Tab-separated table of C-alpha atoms in Angstrom:
chain	number	residue	atom	x	y	z
A	1	MET	CA	86.486	41.972	-40.039
A	2	ARG	CA	83.828	44.504	-39.330
A	3	HIS	CA	81.568	42.892	-41.925
A	4	ILE	CA	82.116	39.464	-40.376
A	5	PHE	CA	81.327	40.780	-36.887
A	6	LEU	CA	78.122	42.446	-38.084
A	7	LEU	CA	76.995	39.297	-39.869
A	8	SER	CA	77.629	37.233	-36.742
A	9	PHE	CA	75.666	39.697	-34.616
A	10	LEU	CA	72.710	39.643	-37.039
A	11	PHE	CA	72.799	35.832	-37.074
A	12	LEU	CA	72.580	35.681	-33.290
A	13	ILE	CA	69.674	38.126	-33.244
A	14	LEU	CA	67.772	36.145	-35.900
A	15	SER	CA	68.386	32.843	-34.111
A	16	GLY	CA	67.059	34.354	-30.865
A	17	CYS	CA	63.950	35.575	-32.629
A	18	SER	CA	63.403	32.166	-34.176
A	19	LYS	CA	63.706	30.495	-30.736
A	20	ALA	CA	61.217	32.971	-29.266
A	21	GLY	CA	58.837	32.267	-32.140
A	22	SER	CA	59.148	28.529	-31.675
A	23	ALA	CA	58.564	28.957	-27.918
A	24	ASN	CA	55.439	31.003	-28.630
A	25	GLU	CA	54.240	28.374	-31.090
A	26	GLU	CA	54.857	25.662	-28.470
A	27	ALA	CA	52.882	27.650	-25.881
A	28	ILE	CA	50.053	28.109	-28.347
A	29	SER	CA	50.055	24.387	-29.163
A	30	ILE	CA	49.972	23.498	-25.442
A	31	GLN	CA	47.070	25.861	-24.907
A	32	ALA	CA	45.328	24.275	-27.878
A	33	VAL	CA	45.698	20.824	-26.295
A	34	LYS	CA	44.539	22.000	-22.882
A	35	LEU	CA	41.688	24.077	-24.239
A	36	PRO	CA	39.055	21.309	-24.294
A	37	ALA	CA	39.856	20.392	-20.679
A	38	LYS	CA	39.633	24.035	-19.667
A	39	ALA	CA	36.489	24.564	-21.685
A	40	GLU	CA	35.019	21.394	-20.161
A	41	ALA	CA	34.790	23.244	-16.869
A	42	GLY	CA	32.414	25.643	-18.601
A	43	SER	CA	28.999	24.750	-19.907
A	44	ASP	CA	29.073	26.335	-23.385
A	45	TYR	CA	31.924	24.458	-25.015
A	46	LYS	CA	30.437	21.872	-27.346
A	47	ASP	CA	33.631	20.190	-28.545
A	48	ALA	CA	34.737	18.914	-25.117
A	49	ASP	CA	36.072	15.431	-24.640
A	50	PRO	CA	33.083	13.024	-25.008
A	51	ILE	CA	34.572	10.589	-22.503
A	52	ALA	CA	34.735	13.235	-19.786
A	53	ALA	CA	31.306	14.702	-20.677
A	54	PRO	CA	29.192	12.383	-18.459
A	55	ALA	CA	31.061	13.643	-15.373
A	56	SER	CA	29.669	17.129	-15.993
A	57	LYS	CA	26.065	16.010	-16.352
A	58	VAL	CA	23.579	17.045	-13.666
A	59	LYS	CA	22.305	14.204	-11.475
A	60	GLN	CA	18.872	13.132	-12.634
A	61	GLU	CA	16.062	13.661	-10.176
A	62	ILE	CA	14.062	10.662	-8.934
A	63	GLU	CA	10.481	10.567	-10.166
A	64	GLN	CA	8.010	11.814	-7.568
A	65	LYS	CA	6.264	9.026	-5.648
A	66	ILE	CA	2.617	9.743	-4.748
A	67	ILE	CA	0.143	7.450	-2.960
A	68	LYS	CA	-3.430	8.264	-4.011
A	69	GLU	CA	-6.569	7.095	-2.182
A	70	ALA	CA	-10.267	7.962	-2.386
A	71	THR	CA	-13.532	7.264	-0.536
A	72	LEU	CA	-16.904	7.813	-2.254
A	73	ARG	CA	-20.446	7.454	-0.896
A	74	PHE	CA	-23.629	8.424	-2.719
A	75	GLU	CA	-27.303	7.562	-3.218
A	76	THR	CA	-28.634	5.904	-6.377
A	77	ASP	CA	-32.044	4.987	-7.795
A	78	ASN	CA	-30.875	1.666	-9.239
A	79	LEU	CA	-28.172	-0.425	-7.587
A	80	GLU	CA	-27.743	-2.742	-10.570
A	81	ASN	CA	-27.262	0.061	-13.112
A	82	THR	CA	-24.797	1.835	-10.831
A	83	PHE	CA	-22.794	-1.346	-10.355
A	84	ASN	CA	-22.704	-1.923	-14.128
A	85	GLN	CA	-21.414	1.641	-14.608
A	86	ILE	CA	-18.668	1.063	-12.023
A	87	GLN	CA	-17.776	-2.268	-13.600
A	88	LYS	CA	-17.433	-0.560	-16.983
A	89	ALA	CA	-15.151	2.077	-15.410
A	90	VAL	CA	-13.092	-0.759	-13.874
A	91	THR	CA	-12.605	-2.329	-17.312
A	92	ASN	CA	-11.737	0.963	-19.037
A	93	SER	CA	-9.185	1.901	-16.360
A	94	LYS	CA	-7.671	-1.609	-16.158
A	95	ALA	CA	-8.613	-1.750	-12.477
A	96	ARG	CA	-9.797	-4.670	-10.345
A	97	ILE	CA	-12.415	-5.161	-7.631
A	98	ILE	CA	-10.854	-6.769	-4.552
A	99	ASN	CA	-13.898	-6.601	-2.247
A	100	ASP	CA	-17.654	-6.599	-2.908
A	101	SER	CA	-20.276	-6.708	-0.136
A	102	GLU	CA	-24.000	-5.946	0.179
A	103	GLY	CA	-26.122	-4.906	3.152
A	104	LYS	CA	-29.732	-4.185	4.056
A	105	ASP	CA	-31.354	-2.471	6.993
A	106	TYR	CA	-34.752	-0.932	7.826
A	107	GLY	CA	-34.421	2.015	5.453
A	108	THR	CA	-31.750	1.227	2.830
A	109	ILE	CA	-30.129	-1.388	0.616
A	110	SER	CA	-26.395	-0.746	0.132
A	111	ARG	CA	-23.377	-2.121	-1.697
A	112	ASN	CA	-19.700	-1.534	-0.858
A	113	LEU	CA	-16.773	-1.993	-3.263
A	114	THR	CA	-13.015	-1.736	-2.832
A	115	VAL	CA	-11.192	-1.137	-6.111
A	116	LYS	CA	-7.489	-1.120	-7.008
A	117	VAL	CA	-6.736	1.294	-9.869
A	118	PRO	CA	-3.414	1.966	-11.661
A	119	SER	CA	-2.286	5.377	-10.419
A	120	GLN	CA	-2.043	6.819	-13.925
A	121	ASN	CA	-5.772	6.039	-14.413
A	122	PHE	CA	-6.906	7.370	-11.005
A	123	ASP	CA	-8.487	10.631	-12.234
A	124	ARG	CA	-10.128	8.925	-15.187
A	125	PHE	CA	-11.724	6.283	-12.966
A	126	ILE	CA	-13.092	8.875	-10.507
A	127	SER	CA	-14.553	10.827	-13.425
A	128	ASP	CA	-16.250	7.727	-14.911
A	129	VAL	CA	-17.770	6.703	-11.570
A	130	SER	CA	-19.006	10.252	-10.878
A	131	LYS	CA	-21.118	10.410	-14.045
A	132	GLY	CA	-24.814	10.667	-13.174
A	133	VAL	CA	-24.207	11.251	-9.452
A	134	SER	CA	-26.123	14.356	-8.333
A	135	TYR	CA	-24.108	14.771	-5.118
A	136	PHE	CA	-21.730	12.842	-2.900
A	137	GLU	CA	-22.422	12.359	0.781
A	138	VAL	CA	-18.712	11.549	1.125
A	139	LYS	CA	-15.941	12.314	-1.369
A	140	ASN	CA	-12.465	12.181	0.142
A	141	ILE	CA	-9.445	12.191	-2.161
A	142	SER	CA	-5.945	12.164	-0.677
A	143	ALA	CA	-2.441	12.249	-2.174
A	144	GLU	CA	0.573	11.448	0.017
A	145	ASP	CA	4.078	12.290	-1.200
A	146	VAL	CA	6.438	9.468	-0.178
A	147	THR	CA	9.375	10.433	-2.421
A	148	GLU	CA	11.653	11.195	0.535
A	149	GLN	CA	10.798	7.885	2.183
A	150	TYR	CA	11.449	6.065	-1.103
A	151	ILE	CA	14.849	7.735	-1.551
A	152	ASP	CA	15.803	6.951	2.055
A	153	LEU	CA	14.888	3.264	1.704
A	154	THR	CA	16.718	2.978	-1.629
A	155	SER	CA	19.847	4.600	-0.199
A	156	ARG	CA	19.847	2.384	2.906
A	157	LEU	CA	19.332	-0.707	0.764
A	158	LYS	CA	22.326	0.136	-1.462
A	159	THR	CA	24.493	0.762	1.609
A	160	LYS	CA	23.539	-2.599	3.132
A	161	LYS	CA	24.263	-4.439	-0.127
A	162	LYS	CA	27.713	-2.836	-0.396
A	163	LEU	CA	28.419	-3.784	3.217
A	164	GLU	CA	27.356	-7.353	2.479
A	165	GLU	CA	29.785	-7.486	-0.488
A	166	ARG	CA	32.649	-6.289	1.719
A	167	TYR	CA	31.941	-8.946	4.338
A	168	LEU	CA	31.813	-11.611	1.624
A	169	GLU	CA	35.247	-10.509	0.401
A	170	ILE	CA	36.588	-10.621	3.964
A	171	LEU	CA	35.070	-14.083	4.416
A	172	LYS	CA	37.090	-15.403	1.453
A	173	LYS	CA	40.327	-14.278	3.145
A	174	ALA	CA	39.447	-15.519	6.655
A	175	ASN	CA	41.387	-18.540	7.933
A	176	LYS	CA	40.344	-19.030	11.542
A	177	VAL	CA	37.065	-20.799	12.330
A	178	SER	CA	36.149	-18.171	14.931
A	179	GLU	CA	36.607	-15.387	12.374
A	180	ILE	CA	34.548	-17.259	9.781
A	181	LEU	CA	31.678	-17.823	12.212
A	182	GLU	CA	31.709	-14.183	13.326
A	183	ILE	CA	31.705	-12.902	9.744
A	184	GLU	CA	28.904	-15.288	8.743
A	185	GLU	CA	26.838	-14.050	11.680
A	186	GLN	CA	27.343	-10.457	10.521
A	187	ILE	CA	26.392	-11.402	6.944
A	188	SER	CA	23.237	-13.143	8.201
A	189	THR	CA	22.196	-10.013	10.136
A	190	ILE	CA	22.860	-7.772	7.128
A	191	ARG	CA	20.927	-10.137	4.856
A	192	GLU	CA	17.886	-9.928	7.152
A	193	GLU	CA	18.069	-6.124	7.068
A	194	ILE	CA	18.349	-6.181	3.262
A	195	GLU	CA	15.276	-8.403	2.930
A	196	SER	CA	13.359	-6.157	5.330
A	197	LYS	CA	14.272	-3.044	3.323
A	198	GLU	CA	13.381	-4.797	0.058
A	199	GLY	CA	9.983	-5.758	1.486
A	200	GLN	CA	9.300	-2.192	2.622
A	201	LEU	CA	10.359	-0.841	-0.750
A	202	LYS	CA	8.182	-3.334	-2.625
A	203	TYR	CA	5.159	-2.489	-0.452
A	204	LEU	CA	5.739	1.235	-1.007
A	205	GLU	CA	6.049	0.748	-4.763
A	206	SER	CA	2.825	-1.294	-4.870
A	207	ARG	CA	0.924	1.483	-3.049
A	208	VAL	CA	2.364	4.066	-5.413
A	209	SER	CA	1.625	2.067	-8.567
A	210	GLU	CA	-1.952	1.160	-7.532
A	211	SER	CA	-4.458	3.470	-5.858
A	212	THR	CA	-7.162	2.215	-3.476
A	213	ILE	CA	-10.711	3.525	-3.951
A	214	THR	CA	-13.621	2.630	-1.644
A	215	ILE	CA	-17.099	3.107	-3.117
A	216	ALA	CA	-20.332	2.871	-1.110
A	217	PHE	CA	-23.671	3.396	-2.849
A	218	TYR	CA	-27.182	2.771	-1.555
A	219	LYS	CA	-30.881	2.895	-2.421
A	220	LEU	CA	-33.653	4.066	-0.094
A	221	ILE	CA	-36.453	1.554	0.605
A	222	PRO	CA	-40.023	2.979	0.353
A	223	GLU	CA	-41.662	3.447	3.757
A	224	LYS	CA	-44.499	0.930	3.173
A	225	GLU	CA	-42.067	-1.672	1.897
A	226	GLY	CA	-39.919	-1.056	4.924
A	227	ILE	CA	-42.883	-1.548	7.294
A	228	LYS	CA	-43.857	-4.829	5.610
A	229	ILE	CA	-40.351	-6.148	5.723
A	230	SER	CA	-39.970	-5.049	9.317
A	231	TYR	CA	-43.345	-6.551	10.428
A	232	GLY	CA	-42.657	-9.902	8.759
A	233	SER	CA	-39.252	-9.998	10.324
A	234	LYS	CA	-40.694	-9.226	13.758
A	235	LEU	CA	-43.412	-11.925	13.345
A	236	TRP	CA	-40.855	-14.566	12.454
A	237	ASN	CA	-38.646	-13.490	15.346
A	238	ALA	CA	-41.638	-13.807	17.706
A	239	ILE	CA	-42.362	-17.368	16.496
A	240	GLU	CA	-38.719	-18.337	16.940
A	241	SER	CA	-38.643	-16.744	20.377
A	242	GLY	CA	-41.788	-18.647	21.479
A	243	PHE	CA	-40.333	-21.940	20.286
A	244	TYR	CA	-37.107	-21.352	22.188
A	245	THR	CA	-39.067	-20.341	25.310
A	246	LEU	CA	-41.130	-23.569	25.183
A	247	SER	CA	-37.973	-25.602	24.738
A	248	ASP	CA	-36.389	-23.899	27.734
A	249	LEU	CA	-39.487	-24.615	29.840
A	250	LEU	CA	-39.466	-28.309	29.007
A	251	ILE	CA	-35.767	-28.521	29.761
A	252	SER	CA	-36.336	-26.760	33.091
A	253	LEU	CA	-39.113	-29.216	33.983
A	254	LEU	CA	-36.927	-32.164	33.121
A	255	SER	CA	-34.109	-30.829	35.251
A	256	ALA	CA	-36.558	-30.433	38.196
A	257	TRP	CA	-38.000	-33.986	38.003
A	258	PRO	CA	-37.306	-34.873	41.701
A	259	PHE	CA	-39.418	-31.938	42.859
A	260	VAL	CA	-42.196	-32.922	40.425
A	261	ILE	CA	-42.275	-36.465	41.793
A	262	LEU	CA	-42.382	-35.206	45.382
A	263	PHE	CA	-45.201	-32.840	44.482
A	264	VAL	CA	-47.203	-35.648	42.837
A	265	VAL	CA	-46.721	-37.992	45.839
A	266	PHE	CA	-47.638	-35.228	48.283
A	267	ALA	CA	-50.755	-34.378	46.273
A	268	TYR	CA	-51.757	-38.054	46.143
A	269	PHE	CA	-51.631	-38.481	49.917
A	270	ILE	CA	-53.543	-35.278	50.570
A	271	ARG	CA	-56.260	-36.304	48.136
A	272	LYS	CA	-56.504	-39.765	49.706
A	273	ARG	CA	-56.821	-38.285	53.170
A	274	LEU	CA	-59.536	-35.890	52.038
A	275	LYS	CA	-61.509	-38.834	50.614
A	276	ARG	CA	-61.328	-40.691	53.953
A	277	ARG	CA	-62.664	-37.699	55.850
A	278	LYS	CA	-65.621	-37.480	53.471
A	279	LYS	CA	-66.487	-41.140	54.072
A	280	GLU	CA	-66.414	-40.683	57.823
């Protein structure tokens, strides 16, 4: 009996140990299953669940939005050569001339250009135009950061579009005519705001993608040449002025024809009376 009791006691102890071992194994297996999820919270675990991985990615930053502009003014010895150099720079930088004007005064002949340049080629274009220029009378280069404004417009636009979608869903469920009309009015207002935001965003993107550069270059006219040009101009102006003065005089005389007739009649009678006195 004692042997049977001891065997039973040993059996119970061994079964308890086996249950504890199985419980430990179960705990280890549970930890093994939960380990990727726990490790996913960290940043060094490489074997995390690939489906859940995008949730742990850092939000990508929006590319910086910069509006670049420049104003250049300088003197040149040859207007044609300078223009050809600028035109070559325009071609190399894939730019375009949107305004071209010329002017002439007493001392100078000038030419003004407005050029649109892709922003990525802005520095290259300025460098190409600056070749051969000894000094700039004006060289203003500005860069305005509009990233915050761009983000704000984009965010507002997304919000308005989501609001429009909600109203469209509500419109499908509306039954009363009054509700339908009210919802359609709200949708119309939101649509106008969306189009306004889209226009502002498009204008901002166009200014960011293309830089505006104003170029003014001029050539000094020799003093003698300036005097000749000025004298000839004054002579022609004097001839024109005399012609207009004569025309005004004739028009004035025609408008005063009653007084002219009275003067002629009065002079005729006086002359006739003077002749009679001489005969007497």
